[in-house]
Amino acid sequence: MKPIQYVENELIDLRQQINQHPLYKTLETIDDIKTFMEIHVFAVWDFMSLLKALQNHLTTTCIPWTPKGHGEAARFINEIVMGEESDVNELGEAKSHYEMYLDAMDQIRADTSGIKAFLYSLSQGNDINTALEKQQIDTEICKFINFTFDVIKTQKSHCIASAFTFGREDVIPDMFLKIIQQSKTSENDNRYSKLLYYLQRHIEIDGDEHGPISLQMVETLCGNDTEKWNEVLKTAKQALEYRLMLWNHIYKSILKDKEATLIS
């Protein structure tokens, strides 16, 4: 069995827990979708840092340019960067997936002040933890983001690629398909048009293009190095465990809001 197949087999249980999570069925009203997006947007944002960290490792992004010697992996990541950082929205406009997500939040009038204030704090020179503390971001969101940046801090391209591939690109199509299938977001409801486009776009490009490319990238970076493959598996499991933690948090938040609505 190839190492990449072994890793994927070891992740089956965690992936099933994510795909069968009760969260998806709780997305019944526009308020439920708002709660989901107001929390999930932080994962959409920190994904971009994983992406750029990989690009920094596998290509030269500073001047003067020098070759990194990762031609195949560099091609993989550059193709993914183009799609994630400058894809086209439903109007044919070039935008990053993060910006498309914010547009979808604006469409349903979800609160974007939390993520925007957090990014503004970062733009003022604050580090991640300080910015999170200043905005009093939920503990579970902080843990999710801190894991992402802990992986980036390892400076190990195969570990970053593992979190990126198994924690994001390889699992996202299934997650987003569940949201569309099990939630009450109707394709006939124009209030969700931008969100549905975003979800369907990820299912399309992550499932058909970015996911397979990411798996090839991990194989290229690890080769026959057993230690690297062990680190890839450990990182992948942690990434999915943190995803489950975030999904649990969103699920509980939605149920809490539903209960408060019934009481009022």
Short mmCIF file of C-alpha atoms in Angstrom, two decimals:
data_model
loop_
_atom_site.label_atom_id
_atom_site.label_comp_id
_atom_site.label_asym_id
_atom_site.label_seq_id
_atom_site.Cartn_x
_atom_site.Cartn_y
_atom_site.Cartn_z
CA MET A 1 0.00 0.00 0.00
CA LYS A 2 1.30 3.43 -0.92
CA PRO A 3 1.94 5.79 2.04
CA ILE A 4 -0.67 8.28 0.82
CA GLN A 5 -3.31 5.52 0.80
CA TYR A 6 -2.29 4.45 4.30
CA VAL A 7 -2.72 8.00 5.57
CA GLU A 8 -6.15 8.31 3.97
CA ASN A 9 -7.24 4.98 5.46
CA GLU A 10 -6.13 6.11 8.91
CA LEU A 11 -8.31 9.22 8.57
CA ILE A 12 -11.52 7.44 7.60
CA ASP A 13 -13.04 7.46 11.10
CA LEU A 14 -12.40 11.16 11.67
CA ARG A 15 -13.73 12.03 8.23
CA GLN A 16 -16.88 10.04 8.89
CA GLN A 17 -17.41 11.90 12.15
CA ILE A 18 -17.17 15.19 10.25
CA ASN A 19 -19.40 14.06 7.39
CA GLN A 20 -22.04 12.67 9.77
CA HIS A 21 -21.97 15.62 12.15
CA PRO A 22 -25.40 16.78 13.38
CA LEU A 23 -24.42 20.37 12.57
CA TYR A 24 -25.60 20.14 8.98
CA LYS A 25 -29.21 19.33 9.88
CA THR A 26 -29.41 22.27 12.28
CA LEU A 27 -28.99 24.76 9.42
CA GLU A 28 -32.72 25.33 9.06
CA THR A 29 -33.16 29.10 9.07
CA ILE A 30 -31.30 32.12 7.81
CA ASP A 31 -30.32 32.89 11.42
CA ASP A 32 -28.73 29.43 11.68
CA ILE A 33 -26.73 30.12 8.51
CA LYS A 34 -25.66 33.49 9.93
CA THR A 35 -24.33 31.84 13.10
CA PHE A 36 -22.49 29.23 11.05
CA MET A 37 -20.87 31.79 8.77
CA GLU A 38 -19.91 34.22 11.54
CA ILE A 39 -17.81 31.47 13.12
CA HIS A 40 -16.71 29.57 10.03
CA VAL A 41 -15.35 32.72 8.36
CA PHE A 42 -12.29 32.51 10.63
CA ALA A 43 -11.47 29.09 9.13
CA VAL A 44 -11.96 30.53 5.65
CA TRP A 45 -9.48 33.27 6.54
CA ASP A 46 -6.76 31.16 8.17
CA PHE A 47 -6.85 28.72 5.24
CA MET A 48 -5.29 31.50 3.17
CA SER A 49 -2.33 31.66 5.57
CA LEU A 50 -1.74 27.91 5.15
CA LEU A 51 -1.87 28.44 1.41
CA LYS A 52 0.60 31.33 1.41
CA ALA A 53 2.92 29.54 3.84
CA LEU A 54 3.15 26.66 1.37
CA GLN A 55 3.78 29.06 -1.47
CA ASN A 56 6.56 30.72 0.54
CA HIS A 57 8.19 27.33 1.16
CA LEU A 58 7.88 25.92 -2.33
CA THR A 59 8.48 29.02 -4.46
CA THR A 60 10.52 32.18 -4.18
CA THR A 61 8.33 35.11 -3.18
CA CYS A 62 11.08 37.61 -2.39
CA ILE A 63 13.59 39.58 -4.42
CA PRO A 64 16.15 38.70 -5.72
CA TRP A 65 14.59 35.51 -7.03
CA THR A 66 16.44 32.25 -6.58
CA PRO A 67 15.28 28.73 -7.52
CA LYS A 68 13.91 26.57 -4.70
CA GLY A 69 14.35 23.26 -6.48
CA HIS A 70 10.75 22.15 -5.96
CA GLY A 71 9.58 22.54 -9.54
CA GLU A 72 6.73 20.03 -9.45
CA ALA A 73 5.48 21.06 -6.00
CA ALA A 74 5.83 24.73 -6.95
CA ARG A 75 3.61 24.16 -9.96
CA PHE A 76 1.03 22.44 -7.76
CA ILE A 77 0.86 25.25 -5.23
CA ASN A 78 0.88 28.04 -7.82
CA GLU A 79 -2.13 26.45 -9.55
CA ILE A 80 -3.98 26.30 -6.23
CA VAL A 81 -3.02 29.88 -5.29
CA MET A 82 -4.41 31.19 -8.56
CA GLY A 83 -7.75 29.52 -7.86
CA GLU A 84 -8.00 30.45 -4.19
CA GLU A 85 -6.67 34.00 -4.38
CA SER A 86 -8.14 35.10 -7.72
CA ASP A 87 -11.07 32.90 -8.66
CA VAL A 88 -14.17 34.30 -10.39
CA ASN A 89 -17.43 34.89 -8.55
CA GLU A 90 -20.92 34.35 -9.96
CA LEU A 91 -20.64 37.71 -11.77
CA GLY A 92 -17.35 36.82 -13.43
CA GLU A 93 -15.36 39.16 -11.17
CA ALA A 94 -11.93 38.09 -9.95
CA LYS A 95 -11.95 37.66 -6.16
CA SER A 96 -10.35 35.52 -3.48
CA HIS A 97 -12.54 32.87 -1.92
CA TYR A 98 -12.32 34.76 1.38
CA GLU A 99 -13.76 37.88 -0.27
CA MET A 100 -16.47 35.79 -1.92
CA TYR A 101 -17.37 34.40 1.50
CA LEU A 102 -17.67 37.92 2.96
CA ASP A 103 -19.93 38.87 0.05
CA ALA A 104 -22.12 35.87 0.87
CA MET A 105 -22.25 36.99 4.50
CA ASP A 106 -23.25 40.50 3.46
CA GLN A 107 -26.00 39.08 1.26
CA ILE A 108 -27.72 37.39 4.22
CA ARG A 109 -26.77 40.25 6.56
CA ALA A 110 -24.52 38.13 8.74
CA ASP A 111 -22.26 40.04 11.13
CA THR A 112 -18.81 40.54 9.61
CA SER A 113 -17.60 42.97 12.28
CA GLY A 114 -15.76 40.26 14.26
CA ILE A 115 -13.54 39.02 11.44
CA LYS A 116 -13.01 42.54 10.09
CA ALA A 117 -11.99 43.92 13.49
CA PHE A 118 -9.63 40.95 13.93
CA LEU A 119 -7.96 41.58 10.57
CA TYR A 120 -7.75 45.30 11.28
CA SER A 121 -5.96 44.51 14.54
CA LEU A 122 -3.48 42.37 12.60
CA SER A 123 -2.97 45.20 10.10
CA GLN A 124 -2.00 47.45 13.01
CA GLY A 125 0.94 45.19 13.85
CA ASN A 126 -0.60 42.99 16.53
CA ASP A 127 0.30 39.32 16.55
CA ILE A 128 -2.32 36.60 16.18
CA ASN A 129 -2.88 35.98 19.90
CA THR A 130 -3.08 39.67 20.75
CA ALA A 131 -5.60 40.29 17.96
CA LEU A 132 -7.70 37.33 19.10
CA GLU A 133 -7.66 38.56 22.70
CA LYS A 134 -8.51 42.14 21.76
CA GLN A 135 -11.61 40.99 19.88
CA GLN A 136 -12.54 38.41 22.55
CA ILE A 137 -12.83 35.68 19.94
CA ASP A 138 -14.40 32.40 21.12
CA THR A 139 -11.93 29.96 22.69
CA GLU A 140 -12.68 27.22 20.16
CA ILE A 141 -11.99 29.56 17.24
CA CYS A 142 -8.74 30.63 18.89
CA LYS A 143 -7.66 27.00 19.30
CA PHE A 144 -8.44 26.28 15.65
CA ILE A 145 -6.45 29.27 14.42
CA ASN A 146 -3.57 28.63 16.83
CA PHE A 147 -3.25 25.07 15.55
CA THR A 148 -2.99 26.39 11.99
CA PHE A 149 -0.22 28.80 12.91
CA ASP A 150 1.57 26.25 15.09
CA VAL A 151 1.81 24.04 12.00
CA ILE A 152 3.08 26.98 9.95
CA LYS A 153 5.70 27.70 12.64
CA THR A 154 7.16 24.19 12.30
CA GLN A 155 8.66 25.41 9.00
CA LYS A 156 8.16 21.87 7.71
CA SER A 157 6.62 22.04 4.27
CA HIS A 158 5.30 18.47 4.44
CA CYS A 159 3.47 19.21 7.72
CA ILE A 160 1.97 22.41 6.32
CA ALA A 161 0.96 20.50 3.21
CA SER A 162 -0.65 17.84 5.41
CA ALA A 163 -2.82 20.35 7.30
CA PHE A 164 -3.64 22.03 4.02
CA THR A 165 -4.47 18.83 2.15
CA PHE A 166 -6.11 16.53 4.70
CA GLY A 167 -7.55 19.22 6.96
CA ARG A 168 -8.89 21.39 4.13
CA GLU A 169 -8.68 20.52 0.43
CA ASP A 170 -9.37 16.79 0.68
CA VAL A 171 -12.24 17.05 3.20
CA ILE A 172 -13.95 20.33 2.20
CA PRO A 173 -15.91 18.98 -0.81
CA ASP A 174 -17.60 16.34 1.37
CA MET A 175 -18.36 18.85 4.14
CA PHE A 176 -19.83 21.43 1.81
CA LEU A 177 -21.85 18.82 -0.05
CA LYS A 178 -23.40 17.81 3.28
CA ILE A 179 -24.32 21.44 3.96
CA ILE A 180 -26.13 21.67 0.64
CA GLN A 181 -27.82 18.26 0.97
CA GLN A 182 -28.90 18.37 4.61
CA SER A 183 -29.45 22.04 5.38
CA LYS A 184 -32.49 24.02 4.33
CA THR A 185 -30.53 26.33 2.03
CA SER A 186 -32.65 26.22 -1.08
CA GLU A 187 -31.28 26.84 -4.54
CA ASN A 188 -34.50 28.74 -5.22
CA ASP A 189 -33.89 31.15 -2.34
CA ASN A 190 -31.99 34.15 -3.71
CA ARG A 191 -30.85 35.10 -0.22
CA TYR A 192 -28.38 32.23 -0.32
CA SER A 193 -27.24 32.58 -3.94
CA LYS A 194 -23.71 33.78 -3.13
CA LEU A 195 -23.23 31.16 -0.40
CA LEU A 196 -24.46 28.36 -2.64
CA TYR A 197 -22.15 29.54 -5.41
CA TYR A 198 -19.24 29.56 -2.95
CA LEU A 199 -20.05 26.04 -1.68
CA GLN A 200 -20.62 24.61 -5.14
CA ARG A 201 -17.45 26.25 -6.45
CA HIS A 202 -15.42 24.57 -3.71
CA ILE A 203 -17.06 21.21 -4.33
CA GLU A 204 -16.15 21.56 -8.00
CA ILE A 205 -12.56 22.80 -7.87
CA ASP A 206 -11.46 21.16 -4.61
CA GLY A 207 -12.94 17.80 -5.54
CA ASP A 208 -11.89 17.75 -9.18
CA GLU A 209 -8.71 19.83 -9.15
CA HIS A 210 -7.21 21.11 -5.90
CA GLY A 211 -7.77 17.95 -3.84
CA PRO A 212 -5.96 15.59 -6.22
CA ILE A 213 -3.21 18.17 -6.81
CA SER A 214 -2.71 18.54 -3.04
CA LEU A 215 -2.37 14.79 -2.57
CA GLN A 216 0.30 14.71 -5.29
CA MET A 217 2.06 17.59 -3.55
CA VAL A 218 2.23 15.67 -0.26
CA GLU A 219 3.65 12.64 -2.07
CA THR A 220 6.26 14.82 -3.78
CA LEU A 221 7.33 16.46 -0.51
CA CYS A 222 7.56 13.20 1.46
CA GLY A 223 8.96 10.82 -1.12
CA ASN A 224 10.13 7.68 0.70
CA ASP A 225 10.93 9.43 3.97
CA THR A 226 9.15 7.42 6.70
CA GLU A 227 9.63 10.12 9.34
CA LYS A 228 7.95 12.71 7.11
CA TRP A 229 5.02 10.39 6.43
CA ASN A 230 4.59 9.82 10.17
CA GLU A 231 4.53 13.57 10.74
CA VAL A 232 2.06 13.99 7.89
CA LEU A 233 -0.32 11.48 9.50
CA LYS A 234 -0.03 13.07 12.95
CA THR A 235 -0.70 16.55 11.55
CA ALA A 236 -3.61 15.32 9.44
CA LYS A 237 -5.30 13.70 12.44
CA GLN A 238 -4.87 16.85 14.51
CA ALA A 239 -6.27 19.01 11.71
CA LEU A 240 -9.44 16.89 11.51
CA GLU A 241 -9.77 16.81 15.30
CA TYR A 242 -9.67 20.61 15.40
CA ARG A 243 -12.25 20.70 12.61
CA LEU A 244 -14.51 18.48 14.72
CA MET A 245 -13.99 20.80 17.68
CA LEU A 246 -14.98 23.79 15.56
CA TRP A 247 -18.04 21.96 14.17
CA ASN A 248 -19.07 21.06 17.75
CA HIS A 249 -18.76 24.70 18.74
CA ILE A 250 -20.87 25.92 15.83
CA TYR A 251 -23.46 23.20 16.49
CA LYS A 252 -23.78 24.17 20.16
CA SER A 253 -23.92 27.87 19.26
CA ILE A 254 -26.80 27.29 16.84
CA LEU A 255 -28.72 25.17 19.37
CA LYS A 256 -28.19 27.86 22.02
CA ASP A 257 -29.55 30.54 19.69
CA LYS A 258 -32.55 28.35 18.81
CA GLU A 259 -33.31 27.82 22.50
CA ALA A 260 -33.04 31.55 23.20
CA THR A 261 -35.45 32.27 20.36
CA LEU A 262 -38.00 29.80 21.74
CA ILE A 263 -37.76 31.29 25.23
CA SER A 264 -38.22 34.82 23.95
#
